[in-house]
PDB file of C-alpha atoms in Angstrom:
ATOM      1  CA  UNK V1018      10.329 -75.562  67.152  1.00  0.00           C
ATOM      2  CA  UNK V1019       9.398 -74.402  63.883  1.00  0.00           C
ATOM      3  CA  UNK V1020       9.317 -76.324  60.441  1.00  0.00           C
ATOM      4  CA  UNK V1021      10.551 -73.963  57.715  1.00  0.00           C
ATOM      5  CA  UNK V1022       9.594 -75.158  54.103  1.00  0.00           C
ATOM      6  CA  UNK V1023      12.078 -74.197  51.421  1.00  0.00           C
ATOM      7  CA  UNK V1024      10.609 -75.546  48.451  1.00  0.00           C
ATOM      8  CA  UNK V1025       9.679 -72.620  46.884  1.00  0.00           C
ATOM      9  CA  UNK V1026      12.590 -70.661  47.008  1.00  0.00           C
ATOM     10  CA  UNK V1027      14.682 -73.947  45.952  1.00  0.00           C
ATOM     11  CA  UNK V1028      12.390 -74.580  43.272  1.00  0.00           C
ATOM     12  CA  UNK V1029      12.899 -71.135  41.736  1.00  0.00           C
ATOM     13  CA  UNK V1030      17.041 -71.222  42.136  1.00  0.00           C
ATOM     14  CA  UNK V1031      17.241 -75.086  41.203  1.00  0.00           C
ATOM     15  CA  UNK V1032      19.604 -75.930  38.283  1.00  0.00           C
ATOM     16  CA  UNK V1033      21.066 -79.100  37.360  1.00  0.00           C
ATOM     17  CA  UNK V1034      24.286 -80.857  38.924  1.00  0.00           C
ATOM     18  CA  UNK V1035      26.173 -83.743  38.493  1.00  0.00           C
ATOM     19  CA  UNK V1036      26.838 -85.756  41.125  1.00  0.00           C
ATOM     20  CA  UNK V1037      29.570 -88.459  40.854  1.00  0.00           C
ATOM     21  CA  UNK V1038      27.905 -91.258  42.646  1.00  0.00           C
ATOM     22  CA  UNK V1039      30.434 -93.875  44.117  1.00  0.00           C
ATOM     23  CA  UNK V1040      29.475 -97.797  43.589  1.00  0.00           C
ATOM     24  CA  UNK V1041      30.554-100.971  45.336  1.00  0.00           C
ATOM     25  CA  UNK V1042      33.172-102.661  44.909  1.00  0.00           C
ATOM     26  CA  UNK V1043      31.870-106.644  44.064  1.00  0.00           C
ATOM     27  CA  UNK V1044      33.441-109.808  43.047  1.00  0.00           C
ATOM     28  CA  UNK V1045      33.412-110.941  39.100  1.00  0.00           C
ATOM     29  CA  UNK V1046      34.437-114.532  38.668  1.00  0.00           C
ATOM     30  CA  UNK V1047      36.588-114.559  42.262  1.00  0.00           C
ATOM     31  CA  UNK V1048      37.941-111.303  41.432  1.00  0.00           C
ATOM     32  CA  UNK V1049      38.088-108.095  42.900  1.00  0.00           C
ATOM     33  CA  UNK V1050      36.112-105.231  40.877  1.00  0.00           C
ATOM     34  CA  UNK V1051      36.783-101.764  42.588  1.00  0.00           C
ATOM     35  CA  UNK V1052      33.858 -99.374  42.465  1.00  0.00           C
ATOM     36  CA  UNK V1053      33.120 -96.632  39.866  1.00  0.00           C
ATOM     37  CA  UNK V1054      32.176 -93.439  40.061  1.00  0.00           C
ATOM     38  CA  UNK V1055      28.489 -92.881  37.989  1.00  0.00           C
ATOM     39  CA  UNK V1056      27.151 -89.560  36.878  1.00  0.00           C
ATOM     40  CA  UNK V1057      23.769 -88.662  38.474  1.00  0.00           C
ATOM     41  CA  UNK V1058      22.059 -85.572  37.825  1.00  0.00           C
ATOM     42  CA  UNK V1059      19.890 -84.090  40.336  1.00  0.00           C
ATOM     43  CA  UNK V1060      18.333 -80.850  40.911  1.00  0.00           C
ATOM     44  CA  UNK V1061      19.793 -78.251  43.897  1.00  0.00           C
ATOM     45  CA  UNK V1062      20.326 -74.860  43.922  1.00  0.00           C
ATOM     46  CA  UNK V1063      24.080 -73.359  43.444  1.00  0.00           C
ATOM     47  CA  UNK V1064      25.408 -70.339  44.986  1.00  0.00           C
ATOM     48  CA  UNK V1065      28.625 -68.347  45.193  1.00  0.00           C
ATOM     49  CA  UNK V1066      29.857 -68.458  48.869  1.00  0.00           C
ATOM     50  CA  UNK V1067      29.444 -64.814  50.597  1.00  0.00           C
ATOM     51  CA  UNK V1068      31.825 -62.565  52.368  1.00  0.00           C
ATOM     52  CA  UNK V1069      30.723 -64.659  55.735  1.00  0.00           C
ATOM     53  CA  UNK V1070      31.092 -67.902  54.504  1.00  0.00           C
ATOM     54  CA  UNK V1071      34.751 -66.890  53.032  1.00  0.00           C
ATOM     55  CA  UNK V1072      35.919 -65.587  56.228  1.00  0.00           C
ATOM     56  CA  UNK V1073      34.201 -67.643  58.835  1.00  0.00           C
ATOM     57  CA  UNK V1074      33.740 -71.274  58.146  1.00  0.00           C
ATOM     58  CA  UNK V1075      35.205 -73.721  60.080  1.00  0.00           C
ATOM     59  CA  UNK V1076      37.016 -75.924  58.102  1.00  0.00           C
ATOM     60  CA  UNK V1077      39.467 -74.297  56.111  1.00  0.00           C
ATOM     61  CA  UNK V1078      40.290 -71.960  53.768  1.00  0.00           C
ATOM     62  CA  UNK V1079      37.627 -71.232  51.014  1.00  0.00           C
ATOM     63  CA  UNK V1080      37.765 -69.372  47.498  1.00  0.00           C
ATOM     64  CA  UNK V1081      35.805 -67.323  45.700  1.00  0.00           C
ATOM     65  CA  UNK V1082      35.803 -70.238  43.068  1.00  0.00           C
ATOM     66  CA  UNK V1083      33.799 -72.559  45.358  1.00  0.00           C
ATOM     67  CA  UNK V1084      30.229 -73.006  45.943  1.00  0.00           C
ATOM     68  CA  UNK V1085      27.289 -73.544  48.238  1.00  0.00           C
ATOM     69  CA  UNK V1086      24.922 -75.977  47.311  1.00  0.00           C
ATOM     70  CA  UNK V1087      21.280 -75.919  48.974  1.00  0.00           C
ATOM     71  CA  UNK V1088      19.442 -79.125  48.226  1.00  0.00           C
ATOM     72  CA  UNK V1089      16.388 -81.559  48.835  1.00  0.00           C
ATOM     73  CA  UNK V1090      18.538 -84.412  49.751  1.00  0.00           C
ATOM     74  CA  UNK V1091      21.116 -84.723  51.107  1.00  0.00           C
ATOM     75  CA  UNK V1092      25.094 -84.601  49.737  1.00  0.00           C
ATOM     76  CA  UNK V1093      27.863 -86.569  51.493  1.00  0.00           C
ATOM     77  CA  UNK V1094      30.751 -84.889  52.601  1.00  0.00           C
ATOM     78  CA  UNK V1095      33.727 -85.836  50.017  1.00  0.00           C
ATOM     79  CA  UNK V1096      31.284 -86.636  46.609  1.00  0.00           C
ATOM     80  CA  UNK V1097      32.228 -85.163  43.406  1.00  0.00           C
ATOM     81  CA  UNK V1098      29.993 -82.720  42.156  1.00  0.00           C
ATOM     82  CA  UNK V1099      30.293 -81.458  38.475  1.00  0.00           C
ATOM     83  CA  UNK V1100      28.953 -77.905  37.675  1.00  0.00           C
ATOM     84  CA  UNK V1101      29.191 -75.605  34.795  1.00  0.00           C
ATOM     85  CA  UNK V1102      31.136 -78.013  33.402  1.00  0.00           C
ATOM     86  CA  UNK V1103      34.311 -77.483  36.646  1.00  0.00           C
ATOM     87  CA  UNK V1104      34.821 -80.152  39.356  1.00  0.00           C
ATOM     88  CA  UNK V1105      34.143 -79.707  42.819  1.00  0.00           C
ATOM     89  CA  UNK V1106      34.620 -81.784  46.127  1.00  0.00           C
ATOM     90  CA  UNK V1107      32.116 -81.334  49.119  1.00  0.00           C
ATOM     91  CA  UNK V1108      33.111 -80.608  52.496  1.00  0.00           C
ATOM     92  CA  UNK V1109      30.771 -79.703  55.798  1.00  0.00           C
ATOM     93  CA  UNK V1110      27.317 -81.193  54.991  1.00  0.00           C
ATOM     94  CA  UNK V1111      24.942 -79.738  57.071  1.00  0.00           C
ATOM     95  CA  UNK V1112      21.650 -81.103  57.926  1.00  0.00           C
ATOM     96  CA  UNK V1113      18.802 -79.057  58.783  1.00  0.00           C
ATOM     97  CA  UNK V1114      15.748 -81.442  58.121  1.00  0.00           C
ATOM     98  CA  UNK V1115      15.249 -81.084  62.304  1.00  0.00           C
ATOM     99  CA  UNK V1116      13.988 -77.357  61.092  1.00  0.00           C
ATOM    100  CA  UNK V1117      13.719 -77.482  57.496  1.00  0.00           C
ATOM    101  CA  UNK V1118      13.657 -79.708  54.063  1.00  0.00           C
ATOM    102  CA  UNK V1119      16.976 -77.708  53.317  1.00  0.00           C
ATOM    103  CA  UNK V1120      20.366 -79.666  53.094  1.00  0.00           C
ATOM    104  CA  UNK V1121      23.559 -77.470  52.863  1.00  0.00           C
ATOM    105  CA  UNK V1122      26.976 -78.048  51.673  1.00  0.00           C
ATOM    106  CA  UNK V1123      30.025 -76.197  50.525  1.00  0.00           C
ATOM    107  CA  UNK V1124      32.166 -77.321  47.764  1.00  0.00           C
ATOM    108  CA  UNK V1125      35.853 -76.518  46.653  1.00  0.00           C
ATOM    109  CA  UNK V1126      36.556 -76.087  42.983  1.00  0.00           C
ATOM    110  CA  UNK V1127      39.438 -78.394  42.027  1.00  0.00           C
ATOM    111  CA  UNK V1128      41.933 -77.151  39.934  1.00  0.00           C
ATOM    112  CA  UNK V1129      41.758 -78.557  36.010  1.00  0.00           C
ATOM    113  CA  UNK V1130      43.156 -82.202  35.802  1.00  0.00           C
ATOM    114  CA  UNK V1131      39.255 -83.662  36.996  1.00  0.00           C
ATOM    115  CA  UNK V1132      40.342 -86.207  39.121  1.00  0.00           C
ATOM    116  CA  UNK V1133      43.142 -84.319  41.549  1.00  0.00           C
ATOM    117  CA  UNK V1134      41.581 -85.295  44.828  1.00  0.00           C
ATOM    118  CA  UNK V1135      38.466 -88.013  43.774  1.00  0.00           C
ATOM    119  CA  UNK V1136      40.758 -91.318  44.658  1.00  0.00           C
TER     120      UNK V1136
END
């Protein structure tokens, strides 16, 4: 099978996102401290989901408001994501590092409010 490197072409598309990392939970002074979410800003490139991607993925309903996000690394399903300054939530992670250093996600825009969804 063939190793496709996308480097390049991410390279050239890259912008910056936030990702909304999610800590531990740990115990301060025998008491419970939930985790937090932490900005991190990484590097992937963002694109507008196409005709296909609208009407065929599997899991659910899509809008022209979300995204597709191609990266080096790769994104849970679930994380926060902030971009151009809206709020997204990933869904369907999909690994290709079998054929490729490409990791793919969608991401639904949340509606204003920030944290509808991120509990």
């Amino acid at each position: 099978m063939m190793f496709i490197d996308m480097s390049d072409l991410l390279e050239e598309w890259e912008t910056t996102i936030t990702i909304m990392v999610k800590t531990e939970g740990r115990r301060e002074g025998g008491r419970w401290v939930k985790g937090e979410e932490k900005p991190e800003e990484r590097q992937a490139a963002v694109v507008p989901l196409s005709n296909d991607d609208l009407r065929y993925e599997e899991n659910g309903t899509y809008t022209k408001q979300d995204i597709k996000i191609y990266s080096h690394f790769p994104i849970e399903g679930g994380t926060a994501i902030i971009y151009e300054n809206k709020r997204y939530k990933t869904t369907d992670p999909k690994d290709y590092s079998a054929h490729s250093n490409v990791h793919i996600c969608f991401a639904k825009r949340i509606e204003s409010g920030g944290s509808q969804g991120m509990g």
